[in-house]
Amino acid sequence: MSTKYVYMFSEGNGKQKELLGGKGANLSEMTNLGMPVPQGFTVTTEACTRYYDDNSEIVPEIVDQIFANLKKLEEISGKEFGSTTNPLLLSVRSGARASMPGMMDTVLNLGLNDEVVEGFAKMTNNPRFAYDSYRRFIQMFADVVMEVPKSNFEKIIDEMKETKGITLDSDFTSEDLKEMIEKFKTYYKEQKGEDFPTVPRNQLLESIKAVFRSWNNPRAIYYRRMNDIPASWGTAVNVQMMVFGNMGDTSGSGVAFTRNPSTGEAKLYGEFLMNCQGEDVVAGIRTPEQIEKLAEVMPHAYEEFVEICHKLEQHYRDMQDMEFTIENGKLYMLQTRNGKRTAAAALQIAVDLVNEGMISKKEAVASIDAKSLDSVLHPTFDESALKLAKPIGSALPASPGAAYGKVVFTAEDAITLNEKGDNVILVRLETSPEDIEGMNAAKGILTVRGGMTSHAAVVARGMGTCCVSGCEAIVIDEEAKLFTLGGKTIKEGDYISLDGSTGNIYEGQIPTVEASISGNFGTIMKWTDEFRELNIRTNADTPRDAKQAADFGAEGIGLCRTEHMFFEADRIKAMREMIVAKTEEARRVALEKLLPMQRSDFEGLYETMEGKAVTIRYLDPPLHEFLPTEEKDIIEIAGELNITVQELKNVISSLHEFNPMMGHRGCRLAVSYPEIAEMQTRAVIEAAINVSVKHPEWNIVPEIMIPLVGEVKELAYVKSIVVKTADDIIAKSDIDLKYSVGTMIEIPRATITADEIAEEAEFFSFGTNDLTQMTFGFSRDDAAKFLDYYYQKSIYEQDPFARIDKNGVGKLVEMAVNLGRKTRPDIKLGICGEHGGDPSSIEFCHNIGLDYVSCSPFRVPIARLAAAQAAIKNPRNN
Amino acid sequence: MSTKYVYMFSEGNGKQKELLGGKGANLSEMTNLGMPVPQGFTVTTEACTRYYDDNSEIVPEIVDQIFANLKKLEEISGKEFGSTTNPLLLSVRSGARASMPGMMDTVLNLGLNDEVVEGFAKMTNNPRFAYDSYRRFIQMFADVVMEVPKSNFEKIIDEMKETKGITLDSDFTSEDLKEMIEKFKTYYKEQKGEDFPTVPRNQLLESIKAVFRSWNNPRAIYYRRMNDIPASWGTAVNVQMMVFGNMGDTSGSGVAFTRNPSTGEAKLYGEFLMNCQGEDVVAGIRTPEQIEKLAEVMPHAYEEFVEICHKLEQHYRDMQDMEFTIENGKLYMLQTRNGKRTAAAALQIAVDLVNEGMISKKEAVASIDAKSLDSVLHPTFDESALKLAKPIGSALPASPGAAYGKVVFTAEDAITLNEKGDNVILVRLETSPEDIEGMNAAKGILTVRGGMTSHAAVVARGMGTCCVSGCEAIVIDEEAKLFTLGGKTIKEGDYISLDGSTGNIYEGQIPTVEASISGNFGTIMKWTDEFRELNIRTNADTPRDAKQAADFGAEGIGLCRTEHMFFEADRIKAMREMIVAKTEEARRVALEKLLPMQRSDFEGLYETMEGKAVTIRYLDPPLHEFLPTEEKDIIEIAGELNITVQELKNVISSLHEFNPMMGHRGCRLAVSYPEIAEMQTRAVIEAAINVSVKHPEWNIVPEIMIPLVGEVKELAYVKSIVVKTADDIIAKSDIDLKYSVGTMIEIPRATITADEIAEEAEFFSFGTNDLTQMTFGFSRDDAAKFLDYYYQKSIYEQDPFARIDKNGVGKLVEMAVNLGRKTRPDIKLGICGEHGGDPSSIEFCHNIGLDYVSCSPFRVPIARLAAAQAAIKNPRNN
C-alpha cells in the first residue's frame, strides 16, 4: 500500500502532530469538534522529508494525492479551483510539529490570474476586493516563492500614491488596483525574466514547495537551534479554502488568547480589525480593537467565539492562542494552539489551572518551559522600550539578563566607575581570572572571543551577571579606548545595553525591569520536588554564590573550583612564589602561606552549606595563568618576588604552552608537585574538622575531587597523597571525620577506562565542558569561528557546549556510567559541566541514571524544574 | 596449597622465564642438560611482585622458603652458610623475564664477616684471596644494598696506595687488606650510623630486597620504557654458590658469544682473564685476552667450553652469550642467554642459521628485533670513538641515525653553510613548515621543544635525517647565536654530534659510519613478505620520499599531506592570497593559481607509485600556520600581498587561536571554504586522468581522504563537493576513472560514531597522533614537560605517541573498526599515525584486523618485519 501523504481535515485528529504538524492536527481536531473551520487538507511532514530526499522535487505520487484532495475540497466547498465563474481560492500555510511562529512562509489568495480575478469580482460582486486580493497574491507569491522582495512592490504602491495624491491604501479604486497589478506583473517579469505564473495548479505546487523550502531558511534554522527542534522533523503544509475578513464591514479578522499571555490573568485577551485580512492585524497598519469590543460590533459572532474559546481551553486543558475570521457575519476558526507565554504568565496559568481543577500538579510542572525561568530570575529590558531599539550587533547569549551601562575596557576601570555609582559594562577581548573583581563590579560583560563555556560566560553565570560573548565582529582599539560594531563607534563612557538572554547588543540605554520572583514561582518549585529523582547541586566557589544557590534550593556544592580563590590580590603573590620556586622546599614555604587562606575559604563554604555535600576540586588551570603577560606587570611582579625580570621571563617562557587546554594542568600538577595536593588536603580536612567542632549537628563529609584524570594510576598516586595527609590529620583530631575521594571524568580516556578508575574513585563527576572539547576536538574558545558555518550548513544544529551531544559525548558518558557501576555499584555519579543547567541535558542525565546535576546558582531553579519534567516523562524503575 | 616462591635450579627448566626470569630459567636448563653450573636457587618474579604488594617487605612465608632452599644448597655443596670452618659463599643476582644487562644489581661473596673470613682464609689456604673477597663484598653490599657509593671506597683504596707507595691492587698484602677492611667498616659506620651487618642471613635477605628494589631504579625504568618491558613483570633473584676465578693462576673468568655479536660471523667470540672475578673482565682494569688464547692457557677447560658452546647453540637454536668461571682448573657455566647483537649481526646470524638448517625462515624472521633495523638504515657513530665521548645532554630520540656538524640557528644559515660543503646541525626552539629547506640541508636537527610526533620529528623521519627533539635543558640565546647545555656553551659554527637513535647530544665531532644495507637485509625482507598479512604503505608528500619508500618495499602511499606542498617559496604567496581574501571570489582567484602546482605535485606522485595506491589528505593545518609571525616578515609580506600592514595584522589576529590543535583546521576548513576542497579535487582528479592517459597500463584509483571528521554530516557535506567536482571532470574526460573517498579517524567522536561515518566513508585511516592527543587530553607539543614525572612515578611506562596505548586509544580504534565494518563490511582500514612504524603498535594493528599500516619511508622495512612477526605470533583466521 502506498503511503498517504495528504489528509483532509476531516481525516486527521489532534494527536497527529508529528505527521500533520501542530496547525494541521488542530484544524482536524476543531473540525472533529464541529467547530466552524474553513475546510482543506494537510500535506504531511513526511512529504516534506521526501521532498528533501528527492532533490527538492515533489514526486508524481504526492502531486496526485494533492490534486485528488483538492478535488474533494472543491466538492465540499461547491467551488472550483481556477474557475472563472465560481473560483475556489486557497491559503497555503506551514505547520511544523512544534510551533515556530513567523519563521516559515505563507501564501494567501492563491488561485487567481487575470481571468479568474474577473470571475471572482463578479461572484463577490466586489471588484475592488477582488483586485486587491489579486495584487496581494502577486506580492506574496513573488516574495515567498520567487524571492522578489515584497518591499520592492511596496515602493510601486508608494509611487502610485504619490502620482495619484492618495494617502491610504483604501483610497485606491478598482481601476487603480488594476493598474497596480499590471505594474506588479511588469516588475515581476523584469526581475525574473518570465511572466508571472498564471496556471493555478502550478501556483499551488510552487507554493507548497516554497513552504517546504522555508523549513530551511536561516531564521527557521536559528529558531530551531534556540528551541531544540531537530531539522529532521520537517514541516507540514496546510491548504485551506480562503475565507475573507476583508469583504466589507460585516467581515473582519482577529487573534486572541484565552488568558493573558504576559501576566497569565484568566481573562480573554486579543485584538481584531473589521474589513481586513489577518496579516493586517499583525502588520499594524491600522490600530486593532480590543477583543471585548467585538461584543458591540458583532455580538453573535463574539458570543460564538467566546464559547469556542472556552471549549478549546477545556478540550486542550491549556491556554489557547487562536486566529479567526468573520466573513459576512459568519465566524471561522483558522487556527488554535497552546499559546506562547512569558515565564511569569506560565507560572500563573499553571497554578491557576491546578486550582481550577483542570490539570494535575504533574501536568502543571510539565507545562512550563524550564529555560524561560531565566526571565523571572534576571532583569529584562522594558518591552516597550525594547521594541524601539535596533541591535548594533549580536553574539552568544552567554549569561541571561539585561543591563545597560557605561563602557569600560579594563577591570580596574570597572571597579573605579562602579564605586562612583555608575552602571558599568565591561568590554574585553576575553576575560581572565584576574578580571574577577572588575566583572563583579560590572552590570554586564561583553567579550570579543570565547564561547558559551568561556571564562567570561562561566563566571558571569555564576554571578548572575548578564554576559554576551564571542562577538567577533567587534574591533577594539585599546589605546584609543573605543570599539566599533555594526558601523558604530562606541567610546569609553558611552552607554550600551546588553541582552544576555538573546545575545543582542544595543547602543544607548534601554531601561530594565528588575527580576521579580512571585509566589507562583515558589509553589511550582515546591511541586517540582515531588517529582524529580535527580539531586540538584551548584557550582560555587564562594560563600556568596553558595548562599544564593542554597536559597534557590541547591542541595549541595557539586563543584568548588579552588583556583578561583588564588586570584585575589593578597593570595596571588603567594601563588606566584610557589610557581617560581625552584625546589620542593621553596614551594612548600609558599604553600604554607596559602594554607590558612584556603582553609578559611573552605570553612566559609561548610558554614554556608550547613552540612550539605561540598565537592572540592583540586587546582586545575595551568600555572602560567597565574603569571603576568604584560611587560610592566612582569617588571613589577619580578620586584615583588625578589627575582630578576629575566628570571621571571624565563619561568613564563618555560611554562608557555602551545595548547594550554591540553597541557600541564589538572591532576598533572599534583603528580608533578604532590605538595600542592598535600596543602589542599590539609585545608579541606582541617576546615572540616574546625567547622564540625563548632557544629556537631552537621554531618560534614568533604568530597575531594581530582581533576583531569585519564588513567587510574594518576588517581591512585594523587589519592595516596590525599589519604595519607588526611588520615594523619584526622588521627590527631578528636573527630572521626569521613571524607571521600573521587574524580572528574572529563578526558575521553577516562570514560573508556572508567571500570579501572572506579577502583579508586568513590564518585565520578562528569566534566562535560572539557569532555565535549576533547571528544569533538574543538577548543571552546576557538570554535565560535567555525561553528557558524556548521549551523548554516545544518551539520550541527546545536552548540554542543550548551546542550550535551547525546550521540557522541553522551555515549562516552553512558559508557563511563556503566563501567563505573560495574566496578563499584554504589558509586556516586553527577555532572558539573555547564550542561548541568541545560534542560535537555538534564533530561539526558536523568535517563542515564545519574545521582545529581550541578549548575551555576541562577540555574538551580531551572535544573529543579527540568529534573522534575524528565522524571515525569521517563519515570525510573526504582 | 601455598605458592612456591623458591625453586632449586634442579627443579626448574628453560621454559619458565616468566616465573624464574631468563637467567634463572637458563641456569635450570643448563643444570638439566648436565652442564657444570654452580648450584643454587631462584626466588621467583612472583615473590618480587609480592614484595611490592606487601609494602616492600618479604613476608615470613617467603623467608621460610628461602632458608629451606638454602639448607638444600648447603647439603648439595657440602658447605655451610656462615660457617667459620667450611663457609658457603653466595652470589645474589637479578634475572628478569627479558634480559636487561647491567640495569639491576648484583652482590657477590655474600656470607662473609670478621669471623667467617678467617675460616675462609684457612679453608682456601689463601688469606690474601679471602680478605680481598671480603673487602669486595663490603664495597658491593654497601653500594647496592645501603646506597653508600662504591667510588667512595675506591678513594680509600687510592689513599692507601699512596701511603704505601703501591700502584697495583695486586700489590696489597693480606695485612694491607685487613687494614682496608677496617677502614671500610669505619667509613660505613660514619655514613650509615650503624655497624656493617655481620649476620649472613640478614645480609642475604637485605641483598634479595635490594635486587627487588633495583627493578625500579631509574635506569631500569628507562631501559624498560625503551624496550617495551612492563613494570608488572618484576625480577627474579638467583642465589648461587660462589665459584672463584680469582683463586690463583689456574682460575679465571670470561664471557663469550657463540658468534660475533657485531658482524654475525659464525665464530666463537669472547674474552677472559686469569685470576680474577667476572666483574674485573667487564671493568677493564686489566686487558682481557681473546677467548682463543684460553686453548693455550687451559686446553682442557677450553675444549670443554667449546663443546658446551656448541651444545647450547644447538639447544637454544640461537647465538648464545655466556659467562663462565674456571676455579682451580674446573670450568663452571654461570649464565647463558640469547646474545644481544647489532642489527647487521642479527641479519647475518638469522640467514646463516637458516642456511645451516638450524631454524626455519619463520623463526629467522621472528628472531630479529624490528626496531634495531634503524641502525642498518641510518649512519651510526663509530663505536670506538663513541666509547670515549660523554654526552652533554640528552632528549627524545626523534629520528634515528647519527650525525655531526657545525651548529646553525636558522634554516637560511643551514642552507648557506651546506652549500659551502659543510656538515650542518640545525638547532631550533621548534621547527615550522617554513624550515623545510633548511632541515633538508642539515645533517641533523636538534629542537628545544616538541615530542616524538612534533613537526621536527615527523619531517626528519620522512627525510631519514637524524633528529633529537624536546631538549628543554637547552637555553638558546638567539641574538648572541649560541646555546648552553650541560654547562657547555656552544656557539654558531661549533661542532656538535647528535645520536637520533639514543637522543644523546655530544660536543665536537664523532666520526660516523655510513649505513650499509647488505644482501642479508634483502633476504630477510623477502622472507617477511611470505608471512605478513598487513599491507605496508608510506607517508610521503613528495616524489622523492615516495621513491625512497617504494625502494624499501612500500606498497602504496597511505598519507600524502597536501599542505606540505604549499610552503615552498613560489606557492606560499598564492596560499597567503587565498587566506587574506575577503570574498569567495577572491579566494577562487588565488586557488586558481595553486591548482596547476598542486596538480603537478600529484602527477609526480602517481608517476612514482606506478599505479600503486595513493591516499591524499586534504588541507589540514589551521590557516595561521601559513602567515608570518615576525614584524619584519609581516611588513614584507603585506607588501607582496598588496595590503596594508594593519590589514595583514588584522587577519593574523582574527586567525589567532588559543588551542590551535583543536581549532579551525581539517575538514572544518573545507566546510567553511568548500572552494578549497573543490580545487584540491580538481588537482587530484585531473592529475590522475593525465597520468592514466600516459600510462593506461596502471590502474590509478585516487583515494581522497578528508581529515578531522567528527560527525558524519561533515564528511557528507565535503564529500558532496568532492563527488560533484570529480564526476564533472571525469564525465568530460575519455577515462572512466575510479576514485574513493574516505576519512581520517582521529577525533574521539569519530570512533564512537564510526557506524554512521562508514555510511559515507569508503575507507578509514586512523590518525593516531591526534587521536592520542585528544583521547589523553595531552598536547603532543606540551606533554614532554610533565611526562617525565609520569615515568618517574610509573604512572605511564611508555610514550603514548611512540607506542599505541592499547588500553585507551586502542579501545577506541577497535570500537571504530567494529562499528565501521558493521555498516560497511568491505571498508578499507589502515593507520597513518606515527604508530604505523612502531613494531608493538603494528602488532596491535594486525591483531585488530586492519588492512594496512602506513609509516615514514625509513620505517617501511621495520614495518614489513614487524607485520610479519605479528602474523607469525597471531595468525589471523582467514
CSV table of N, CA, C and O in Angstrom, one decimal, chain B residues 11 161 163 183 214 254 297 479 521 537 570 660 665 701 751 765 862 871:
chain,number,residue,atom,x,y,z
B,11,GLU,N,65.0,-27.9,39.9
B,11,GLU,CA,63.5,-28.0,39.9
B,11,GLU,C,62.9,-27.3,38.7
B,11,GLU,O,61.8,-27.5,38.3
B,161,LYS,N,97.0,3.3,48.7
B,161,LYS,CA,98.1,3.1,47.7
B,161,LYS,C,99.1,4.2,47.8
B,161,LYS,O,100.3,3.9,47.8
B,163,THR,N,99.8,6.1,50.4
B,163,THR,CA,100.5,6.0,51.7
B,163,THR,C,101.6,4.9,51.6
B,163,THR,O,102.7,5.0,52.1
B,183,LYS,N,89.1,0.1,57.6
B,183,LYS,CA,88.8,1.5,57.2
B,183,LYS,C,87.4,1.5,56.5
B,183,LYS,O,86.6,2.4,56.7
B,214,SER,N,65.9,-2.8,42.9
B,214,SER,CA,66.6,-2.3,41.8
B,214,SER,C,65.8,-2.5,40.5
B,214,SER,O,66.1,-1.8,39.5
B,254,GLY,N,85.5,-15.4,32.3
B,254,GLY,CA,85.4,-14.9,30.9
B,254,GLY,C,83.9,-14.8,30.5
B,254,GLY,O,83.0,-15.3,31.1
B,297,VAL,N,96.3,-21.6,27.4
B,297,VAL,CA,96.4,-21.4,28.8
B,297,VAL,C,95.8,-22.7,29.6
B,297,VAL,O,96.5,-23.2,30.5
B,479,GLU,N,70.2,36.0,19.8
B,479,GLU,CA,71.0,37.2,19.4
B,479,GLU,C,72.4,36.9,19.4
B,479,GLU,O,73.1,37.2,18.4
B,521,PHE,N,69.9,-8.2,4.4
B,521,PHE,CA,68.8,-7.4,4.6
B,521,PHE,C,67.7,-7.7,3.6
B,521,PHE,O,66.5,-8.0,3.9
B,537,ARG,N,52.2,0.7,3.7
B,537,ARG,CA,52.3,1.9,2.9
B,537,ARG,C,53.2,2.9,3.5
B,537,ARG,O,53.7,2.6,4.6
B,570,ASP,N,57.5,29.5,-4.0
B,570,ASP,CA,56.7,30.1,-5.1
B,570,ASP,C,55.2,29.8,-4.9
B,570,ASP,O,54.3,30.3,-5.6
B,660,PRO,N,45.4,25.8,19.0
B,660,PRO,CA,45.3,25.6,17.5
B,660,PRO,C,45.1,24.1,17.1
B,660,PRO,O,44.4,23.8,16.1
B,665,ARG,N,40.6,23.8,11.6
B,665,ARG,CA,41.5,23.1,10.7
B,665,ARG,C,40.8,21.8,10.2
B,665,ARG,O,39.7,21.6,10.5
B,701,VAL,N,43.7,4.7,-9.0
B,701,VAL,CA,42.4,4.9,-8.3
B,701,VAL,C,42.7,5.8,-7.1
B,701,VAL,O,43.1,5.4,-6.0
B,751,THR,N,35.3,7.9,16.5
B,751,THR,CA,35.4,6.5,16.8
B,751,THR,C,34.1,5.9,17.3
B,751,THR,O,33.7,4.8,17.0
B,765,SER,N,41.3,5.8,7.8
B,765,SER,CA,42.7,5.7,8.1
B,765,SER,C,42.8,6.3,9.5
B,765,SER,O,42.5,7.5,9.8
B,862,ILE,N,61.1,-1.7,8.8
B,862,ILE,CA,60.7,-2.1,10.1
B,862,ILE,C,59.3,-2.6,10.1
B,862,ILE,O,59.0,-3.6,10.8
B,871,ALA,N,52.1,-11.5,12.4
B,871,ALA,CA,51.4,-12.6,11.8
B,871,ALA,C,51.9,-13.9,12.2
B,871,ALA,O,51.1,-14.9,12.4
